[in-house]
XYZ file of C-alpha atoms in Angstrom:
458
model
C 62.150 6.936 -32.793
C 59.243 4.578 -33.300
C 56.754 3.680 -30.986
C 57.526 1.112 -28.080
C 55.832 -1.772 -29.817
C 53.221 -4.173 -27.707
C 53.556 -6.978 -25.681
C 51.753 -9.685 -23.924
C 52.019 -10.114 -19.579
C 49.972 -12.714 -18.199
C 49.057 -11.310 -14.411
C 47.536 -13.431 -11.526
C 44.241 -12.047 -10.542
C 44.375 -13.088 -7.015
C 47.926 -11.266 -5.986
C 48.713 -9.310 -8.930
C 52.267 -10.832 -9.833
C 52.908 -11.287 -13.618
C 54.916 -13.636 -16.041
C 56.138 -13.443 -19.636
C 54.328 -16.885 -20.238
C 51.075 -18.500 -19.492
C 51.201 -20.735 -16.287
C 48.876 -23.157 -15.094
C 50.051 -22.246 -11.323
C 50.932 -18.652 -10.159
C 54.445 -18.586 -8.916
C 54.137 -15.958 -6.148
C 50.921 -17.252 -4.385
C 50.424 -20.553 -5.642
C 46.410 -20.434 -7.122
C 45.290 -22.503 -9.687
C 44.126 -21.072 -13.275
C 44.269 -17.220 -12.642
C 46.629 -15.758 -14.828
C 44.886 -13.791 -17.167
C 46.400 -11.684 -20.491
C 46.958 -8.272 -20.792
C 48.851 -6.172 -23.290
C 51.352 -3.598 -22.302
C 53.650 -1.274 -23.522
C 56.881 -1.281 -22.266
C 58.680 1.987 -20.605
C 61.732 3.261 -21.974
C 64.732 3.296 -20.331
C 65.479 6.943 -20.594
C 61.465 7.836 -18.890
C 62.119 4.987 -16.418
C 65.337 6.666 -15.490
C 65.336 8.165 -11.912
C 67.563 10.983 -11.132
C 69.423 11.058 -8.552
C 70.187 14.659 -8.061
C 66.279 15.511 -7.067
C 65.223 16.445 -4.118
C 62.578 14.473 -2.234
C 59.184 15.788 -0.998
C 59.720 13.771 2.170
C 62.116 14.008 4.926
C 63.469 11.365 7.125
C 62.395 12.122 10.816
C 62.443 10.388 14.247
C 59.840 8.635 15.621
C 59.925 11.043 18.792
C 59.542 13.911 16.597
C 56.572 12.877 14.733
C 53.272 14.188 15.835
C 50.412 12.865 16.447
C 47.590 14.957 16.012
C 43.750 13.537 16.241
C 42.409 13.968 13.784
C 38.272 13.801 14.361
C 36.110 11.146 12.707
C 33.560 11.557 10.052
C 30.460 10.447 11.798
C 28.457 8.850 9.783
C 24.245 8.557 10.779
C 24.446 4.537 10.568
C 25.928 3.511 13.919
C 26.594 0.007 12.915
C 28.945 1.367 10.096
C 30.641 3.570 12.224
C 30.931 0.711 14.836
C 32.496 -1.511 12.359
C 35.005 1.446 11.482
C 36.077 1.881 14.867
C 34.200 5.306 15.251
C 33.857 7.002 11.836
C 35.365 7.272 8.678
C 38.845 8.796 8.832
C 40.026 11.999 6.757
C 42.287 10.625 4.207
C 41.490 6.876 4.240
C 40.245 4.660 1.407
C 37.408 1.735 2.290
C 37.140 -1.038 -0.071
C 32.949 -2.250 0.540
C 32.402 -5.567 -1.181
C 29.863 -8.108 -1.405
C 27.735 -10.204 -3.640
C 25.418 -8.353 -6.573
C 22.240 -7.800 -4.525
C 22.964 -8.091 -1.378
C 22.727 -4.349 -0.552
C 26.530 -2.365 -1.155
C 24.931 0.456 -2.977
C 21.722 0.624 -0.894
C 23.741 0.681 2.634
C 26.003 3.511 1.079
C 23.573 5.675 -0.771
C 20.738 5.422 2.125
C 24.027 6.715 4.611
C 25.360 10.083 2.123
C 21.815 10.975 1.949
C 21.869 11.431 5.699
C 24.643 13.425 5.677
C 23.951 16.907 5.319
C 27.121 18.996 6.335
C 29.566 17.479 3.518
C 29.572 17.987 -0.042
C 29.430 14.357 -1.500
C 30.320 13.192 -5.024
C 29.006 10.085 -5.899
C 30.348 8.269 -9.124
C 28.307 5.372 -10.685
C 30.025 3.256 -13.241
C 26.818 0.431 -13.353
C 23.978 2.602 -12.695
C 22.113 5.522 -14.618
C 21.644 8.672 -12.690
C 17.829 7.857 -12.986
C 18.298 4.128 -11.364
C 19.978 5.938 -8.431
C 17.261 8.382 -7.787
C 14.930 5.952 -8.020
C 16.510 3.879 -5.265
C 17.080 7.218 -3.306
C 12.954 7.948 -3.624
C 12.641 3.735 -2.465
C 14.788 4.802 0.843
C 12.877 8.586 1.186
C 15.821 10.550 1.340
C 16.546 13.409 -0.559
C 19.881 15.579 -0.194
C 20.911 18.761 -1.807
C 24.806 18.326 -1.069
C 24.833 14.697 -3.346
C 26.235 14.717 -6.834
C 25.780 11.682 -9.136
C 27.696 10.786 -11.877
C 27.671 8.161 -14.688
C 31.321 8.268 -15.444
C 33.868 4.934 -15.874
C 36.765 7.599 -17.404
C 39.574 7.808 -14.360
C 40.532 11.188 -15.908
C 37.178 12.466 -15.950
C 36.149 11.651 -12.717
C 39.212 13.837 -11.845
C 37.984 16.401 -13.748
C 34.755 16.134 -11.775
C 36.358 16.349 -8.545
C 37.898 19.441 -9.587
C 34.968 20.934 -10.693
C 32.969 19.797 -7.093
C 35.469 19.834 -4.528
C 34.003 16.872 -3.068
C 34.492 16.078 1.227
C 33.798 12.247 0.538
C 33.789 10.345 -2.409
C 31.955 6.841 -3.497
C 32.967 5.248 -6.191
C 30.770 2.315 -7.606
C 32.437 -0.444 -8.461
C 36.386 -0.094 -8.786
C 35.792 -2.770 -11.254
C 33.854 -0.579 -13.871
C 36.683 2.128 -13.966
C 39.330 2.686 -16.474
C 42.066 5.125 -17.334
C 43.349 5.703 -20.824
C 46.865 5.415 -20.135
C 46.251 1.799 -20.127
C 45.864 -0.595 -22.616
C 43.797 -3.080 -21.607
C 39.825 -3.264 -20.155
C 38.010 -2.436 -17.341
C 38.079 -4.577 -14.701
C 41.546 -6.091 -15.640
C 44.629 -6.530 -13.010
C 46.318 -3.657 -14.326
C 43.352 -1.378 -14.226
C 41.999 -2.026 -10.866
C 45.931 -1.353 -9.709
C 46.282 1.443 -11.365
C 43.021 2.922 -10.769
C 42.854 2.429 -6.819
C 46.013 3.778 -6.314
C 45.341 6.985 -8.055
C 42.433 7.263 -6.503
C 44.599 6.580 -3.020
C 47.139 9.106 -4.216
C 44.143 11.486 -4.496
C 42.571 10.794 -0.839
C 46.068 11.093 1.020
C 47.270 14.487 -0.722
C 43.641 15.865 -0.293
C 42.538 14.484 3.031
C 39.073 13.322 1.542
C 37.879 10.190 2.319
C 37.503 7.361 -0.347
C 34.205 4.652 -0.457
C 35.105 1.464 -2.718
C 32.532 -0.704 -4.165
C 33.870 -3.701 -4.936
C 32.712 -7.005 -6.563
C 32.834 -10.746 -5.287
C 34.088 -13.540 -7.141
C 32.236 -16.870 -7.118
C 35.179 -17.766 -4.812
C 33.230 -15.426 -2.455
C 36.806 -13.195 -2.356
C 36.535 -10.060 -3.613
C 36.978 -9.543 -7.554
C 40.182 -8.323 -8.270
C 44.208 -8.381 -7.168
C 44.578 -9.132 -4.069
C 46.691 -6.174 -3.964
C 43.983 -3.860 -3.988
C 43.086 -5.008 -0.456
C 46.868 -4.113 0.411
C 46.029 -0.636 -0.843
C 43.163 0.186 0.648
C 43.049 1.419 4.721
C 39.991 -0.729 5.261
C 37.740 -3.871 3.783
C 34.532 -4.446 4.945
C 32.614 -7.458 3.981
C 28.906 -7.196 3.207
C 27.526 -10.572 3.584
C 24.351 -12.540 3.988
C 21.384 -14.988 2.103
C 19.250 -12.918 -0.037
C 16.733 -15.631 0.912
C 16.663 -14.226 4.462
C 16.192 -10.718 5.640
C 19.289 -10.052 7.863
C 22.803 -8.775 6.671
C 25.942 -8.531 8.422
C 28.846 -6.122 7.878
C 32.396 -7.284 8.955
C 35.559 -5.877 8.927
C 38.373 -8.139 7.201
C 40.831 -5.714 7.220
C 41.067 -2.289 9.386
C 44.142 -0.289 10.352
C 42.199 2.668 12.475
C 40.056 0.014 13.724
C 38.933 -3.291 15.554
C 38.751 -6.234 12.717
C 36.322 -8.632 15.400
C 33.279 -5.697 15.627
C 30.261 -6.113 13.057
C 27.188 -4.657 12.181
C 24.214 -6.090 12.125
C 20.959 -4.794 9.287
C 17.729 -5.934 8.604
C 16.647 -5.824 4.705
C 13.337 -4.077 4.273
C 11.265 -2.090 1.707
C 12.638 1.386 2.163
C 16.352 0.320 2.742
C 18.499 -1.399 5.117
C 17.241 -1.246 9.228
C 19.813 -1.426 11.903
C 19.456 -4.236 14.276
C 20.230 -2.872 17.801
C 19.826 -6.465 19.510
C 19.997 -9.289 17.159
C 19.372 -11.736 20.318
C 15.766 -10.539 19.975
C 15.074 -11.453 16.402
C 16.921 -14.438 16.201
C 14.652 -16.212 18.800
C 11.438 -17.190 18.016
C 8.833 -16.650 20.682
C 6.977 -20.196 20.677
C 3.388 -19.432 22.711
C 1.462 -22.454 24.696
C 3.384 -25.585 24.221
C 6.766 -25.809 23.981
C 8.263 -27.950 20.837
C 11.161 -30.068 21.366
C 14.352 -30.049 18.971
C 15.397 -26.516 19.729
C 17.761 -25.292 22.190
C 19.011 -21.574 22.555
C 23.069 -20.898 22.412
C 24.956 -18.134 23.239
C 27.485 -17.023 20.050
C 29.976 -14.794 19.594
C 30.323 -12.677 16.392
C 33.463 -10.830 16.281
C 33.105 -9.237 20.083
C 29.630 -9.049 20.115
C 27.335 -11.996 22.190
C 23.899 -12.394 20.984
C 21.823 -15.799 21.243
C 20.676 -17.422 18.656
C 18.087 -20.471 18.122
C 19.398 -23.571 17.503
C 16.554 -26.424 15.622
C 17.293 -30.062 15.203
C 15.167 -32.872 13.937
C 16.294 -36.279 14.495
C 14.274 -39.270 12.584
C 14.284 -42.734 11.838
C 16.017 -43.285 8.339
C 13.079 -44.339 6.000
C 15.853 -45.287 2.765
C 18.554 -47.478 4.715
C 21.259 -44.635 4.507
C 20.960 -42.067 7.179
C 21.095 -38.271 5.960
C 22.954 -35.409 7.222
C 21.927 -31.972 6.386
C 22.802 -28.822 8.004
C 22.382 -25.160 7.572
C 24.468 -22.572 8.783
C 26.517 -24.735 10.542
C 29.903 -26.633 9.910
C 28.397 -30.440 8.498
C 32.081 -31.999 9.895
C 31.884 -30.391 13.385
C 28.272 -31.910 13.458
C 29.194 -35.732 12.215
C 31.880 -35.114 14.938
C 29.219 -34.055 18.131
C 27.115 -37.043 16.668
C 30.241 -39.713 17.058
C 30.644 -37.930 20.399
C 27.145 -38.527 21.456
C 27.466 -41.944 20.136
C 30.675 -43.307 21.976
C 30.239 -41.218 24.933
C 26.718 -41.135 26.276
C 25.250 -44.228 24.418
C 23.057 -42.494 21.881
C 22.286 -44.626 18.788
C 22.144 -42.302 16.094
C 23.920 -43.997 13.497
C 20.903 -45.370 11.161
C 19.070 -42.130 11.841
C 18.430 -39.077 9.897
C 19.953 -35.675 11.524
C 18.738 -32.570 10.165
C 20.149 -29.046 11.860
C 19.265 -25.516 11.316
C 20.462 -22.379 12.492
C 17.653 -19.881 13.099
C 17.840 -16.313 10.850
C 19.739 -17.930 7.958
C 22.872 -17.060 9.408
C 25.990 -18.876 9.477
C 27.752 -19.653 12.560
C 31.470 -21.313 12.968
C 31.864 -20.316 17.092
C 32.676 -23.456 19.090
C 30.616 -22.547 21.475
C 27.549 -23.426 19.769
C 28.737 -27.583 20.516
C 26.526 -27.453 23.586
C 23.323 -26.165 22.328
C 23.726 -28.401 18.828
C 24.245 -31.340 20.933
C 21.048 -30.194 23.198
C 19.023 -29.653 20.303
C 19.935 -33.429 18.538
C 19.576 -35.117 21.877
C 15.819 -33.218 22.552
C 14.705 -34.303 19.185
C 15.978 -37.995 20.042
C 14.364 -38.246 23.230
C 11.062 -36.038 22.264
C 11.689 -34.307 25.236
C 11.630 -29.932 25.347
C 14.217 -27.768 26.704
C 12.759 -26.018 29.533
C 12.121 -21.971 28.386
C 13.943 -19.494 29.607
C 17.247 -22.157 29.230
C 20.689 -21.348 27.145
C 23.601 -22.986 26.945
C 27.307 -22.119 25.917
C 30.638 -24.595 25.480
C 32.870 -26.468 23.406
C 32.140 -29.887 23.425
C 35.963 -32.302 23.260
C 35.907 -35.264 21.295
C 36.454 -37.372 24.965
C 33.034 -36.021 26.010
C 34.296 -33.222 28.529
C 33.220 -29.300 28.095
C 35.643 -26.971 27.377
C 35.868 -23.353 28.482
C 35.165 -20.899 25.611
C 36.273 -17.077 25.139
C 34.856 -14.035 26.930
C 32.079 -16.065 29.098
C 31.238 -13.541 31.349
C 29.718 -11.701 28.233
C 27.571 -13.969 27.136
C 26.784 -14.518 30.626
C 25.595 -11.360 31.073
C 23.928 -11.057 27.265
C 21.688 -13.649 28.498
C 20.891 -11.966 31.502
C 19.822 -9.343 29.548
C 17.744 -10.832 27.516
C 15.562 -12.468 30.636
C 17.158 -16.157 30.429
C 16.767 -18.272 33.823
C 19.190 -20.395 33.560
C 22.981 -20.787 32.068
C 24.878 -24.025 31.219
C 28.499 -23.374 31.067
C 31.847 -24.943 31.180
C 32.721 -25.717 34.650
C 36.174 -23.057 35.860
C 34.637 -20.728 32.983
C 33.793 -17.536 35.446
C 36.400 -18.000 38.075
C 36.986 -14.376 39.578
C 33.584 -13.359 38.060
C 31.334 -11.363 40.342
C 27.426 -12.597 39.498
C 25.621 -11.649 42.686
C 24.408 -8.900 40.543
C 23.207 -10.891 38.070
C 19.408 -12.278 38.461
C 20.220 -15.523 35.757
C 21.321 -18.900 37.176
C 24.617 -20.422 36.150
C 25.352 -24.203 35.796
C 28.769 -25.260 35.408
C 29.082 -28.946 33.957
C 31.945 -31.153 33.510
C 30.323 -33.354 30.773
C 28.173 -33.761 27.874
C 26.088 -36.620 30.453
C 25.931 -34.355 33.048
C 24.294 -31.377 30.683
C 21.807 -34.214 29.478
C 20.644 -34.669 33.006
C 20.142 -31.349 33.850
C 18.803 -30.785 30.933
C 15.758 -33.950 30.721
C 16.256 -35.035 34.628
């Protein structure tokens, strides 16, 4: 018989579904210019064939029956990792790390393995020499005797690795540099990625070692590959964060032995990535002597965790007839909204003025709660008048005028408590039921934006 001759598939990067012909649109998800060519060769009918006299490994049993044995966590020595987890990595489970090219992947994982010093560790590098890692590993100052490195992008021969090593945990850097031979096409390709991650899954399930993924992002700011490899995988985490600006946050997009809301917070510095213990602390900047209007301090909400953040607004005449509107880490359609709202609704004439708006620490904030102390910020600008220190505020701000009540209050009550605040202005009804005799900060309920104003400038 001769061989099974070639043929071209075109595959949709983002989900992975394939069609004999080019499209422009992918019929299963519905992007726009993703199908990419591959060549395969098609199985034969008789290999393909599945008998149905074998026995399966598996048995059916009852969901009463099954037990549930804990199994314990792999705790790793970052605790913002093993926060974002849900407690440690679990025996058996595959996590998919991506972010952008710089921001950090490699450093966070490398700068945790070499910590570890009761696990044998196999660490495979498909973009870096074993020299470039050691290098980075003398940058951080850690040094580990149970770490292998190896330069391999061969699937089968990282298999013959793990055989030889018998890892307990092993990184693979990047999924998108490895290959296996049994398929035609290059690395990086739909096929590949699929095929590769779920031998590699195949591997961590039967052997009970867990799997770290290194994954690229797309200039989509998705991560580079099918989609279905974020079906295969246990867990995604998203490393994310301006390279302009020293702090990084790790988020969980996808965990099924964990919380998705909790995230890490890092701090990039010369020998590796620092953990941030209270992010309310560095995102505030301690002004000494006079205090500087256009800045007002909110209370946010990433994931579950409340930390306050420093909200700066300048607010000028237009000098070119058409008024500009630039923002930074905030959404520029929530703020032309707040600045009709101020207009209609308290009688502020902002219209042939120039609004600029920053979020303090580069970061990047979509909470709704962060209305009240944008608003605050614009209207101190306006009027040239400070916010008192030691003053927060936290609310959604309605397109009538009226503050709305936002999620968990009471923690961001008390996360501003903690951090020495005076004073509070909240939603009015937002802590009804809520003990605060033991709290030492002052909370002002308001009913609308005019009502903040005044207690805010008299």
């Amino acid at each position: 018989m001769g061989k099974a001759k070639e043929k071209s598939v075109w595959f949709c990067s983002e989900c992975g579904a394939d069609s004999p012909k080019w499209e422009g649109r992918c019929p299963a998800c519905g992007a726009w210019n993703t199908m990419v060519e591959e060549k395969v060769r098609p199985v034969s009918r008789a290999s393909a064939k599945v008998p149905l006299g074998k026995t399966p490994r598996s048995v059916p049993r009852k969901v009463s029956e099954i037990e549930t044995a804990r199994e314990p966590r792999i705790h790793l020595p970052s605790e913002e990792l093993n926060r974002v987890l849900g407690g440690g990595l679990v025996p058996g489970s595959m996590v998919l790390i991506g972010g952008e090219p710089g921001i950090g992947k490699s450093t966070l994982v490398l700068q945790n393995i070499l910590s570890i010093k009761s696990r044998r560790i196999l660490y495979v590098s498909g973009e870096e020499s074993a020299t470039q890692i050691k290098l980075r590993a003398d940058r951080i100052g850690r040094m580990s005797d149970n770490c292998y490195v190896v330069t391999e992008t061969s699937l089968e021969n990282i298999f013959s690795h793990i055989e030889t090593i018998q890892p307990e945990l092993l990184i693979v850097d990047s999924i998108q540099t490895i290959a296996s031979d049994t398929i035609e096409s290059s690395a990086g390709s739909v096929s590949q990625v699929r095929e590769c991650a779920a031998s590699l899954l195949r591997y961590a399930k039967e052997s009970g070692v867990p799997v770290l993924l290194i994954g690229h992002i797309n200039k989509e700011g998705s991560l580079a590959g099918p989609k279905v490899l974020e079906h295969i995988v246990d867990a995604v985490l998203q490393f994310e964060g301006d390279r302009q600006y020293m702090y990084r946050i790790l988020r969980a997009t996808k965990n099924r032995f964990g919380n998705t809301s909790e995230l890490g917070i890092y701090e990039m510095c010369q020998r590796g990535l620092r953990e941030v213990a209270n992010p309310s602390e560095m995102l505030l900047s301690q002004h000494e002597g006079e205090l500087l209007s256009g800045s007002a301090v909110g209370v946010t909400l990433e994931g579950i965790r409340p930390f306050l953040i420093e909200t700066q607004a300048l607010v000028s005449t237009a000098a070119y007839g058409t008024p500009q509107r630039a923002v930074t880490g905030f959404d520029s359609k929530r703020m032309n909204m707040l600045l009709a709202v101020l207009e209609k609704r308290v009688g502020f004439k902002l219209a042939q003025k120039d609004v600029f708006l920053n979020i303090a620490g580069g970061l990047k904030v979509s909470d709704p709660a962060l209305d009240l102390a944008v608003i605050a910020a614009i209207l101190s600008s306006n009027v040239d008048m400070a916010v008192q220190q030691g003053v927060c505020l936290s609310g959604e701000v309605g397109l009538s005028g009226e503050i709305r009540p936002v999620t968990r209050m009471e923690q961001r009550v008390r996360e501003a408590d903690k951090l020495g605040m005076r004073s509070i202005i909240i939603p009015r009804g937002a802590l009804k039921g809520v003990e605060l005799s033991r709290l030492n900060i002052e909370v002002v309920e308001v009913t609308r934006v005019e009502e903040a104003f005044r207690r805010l400038f008299g």
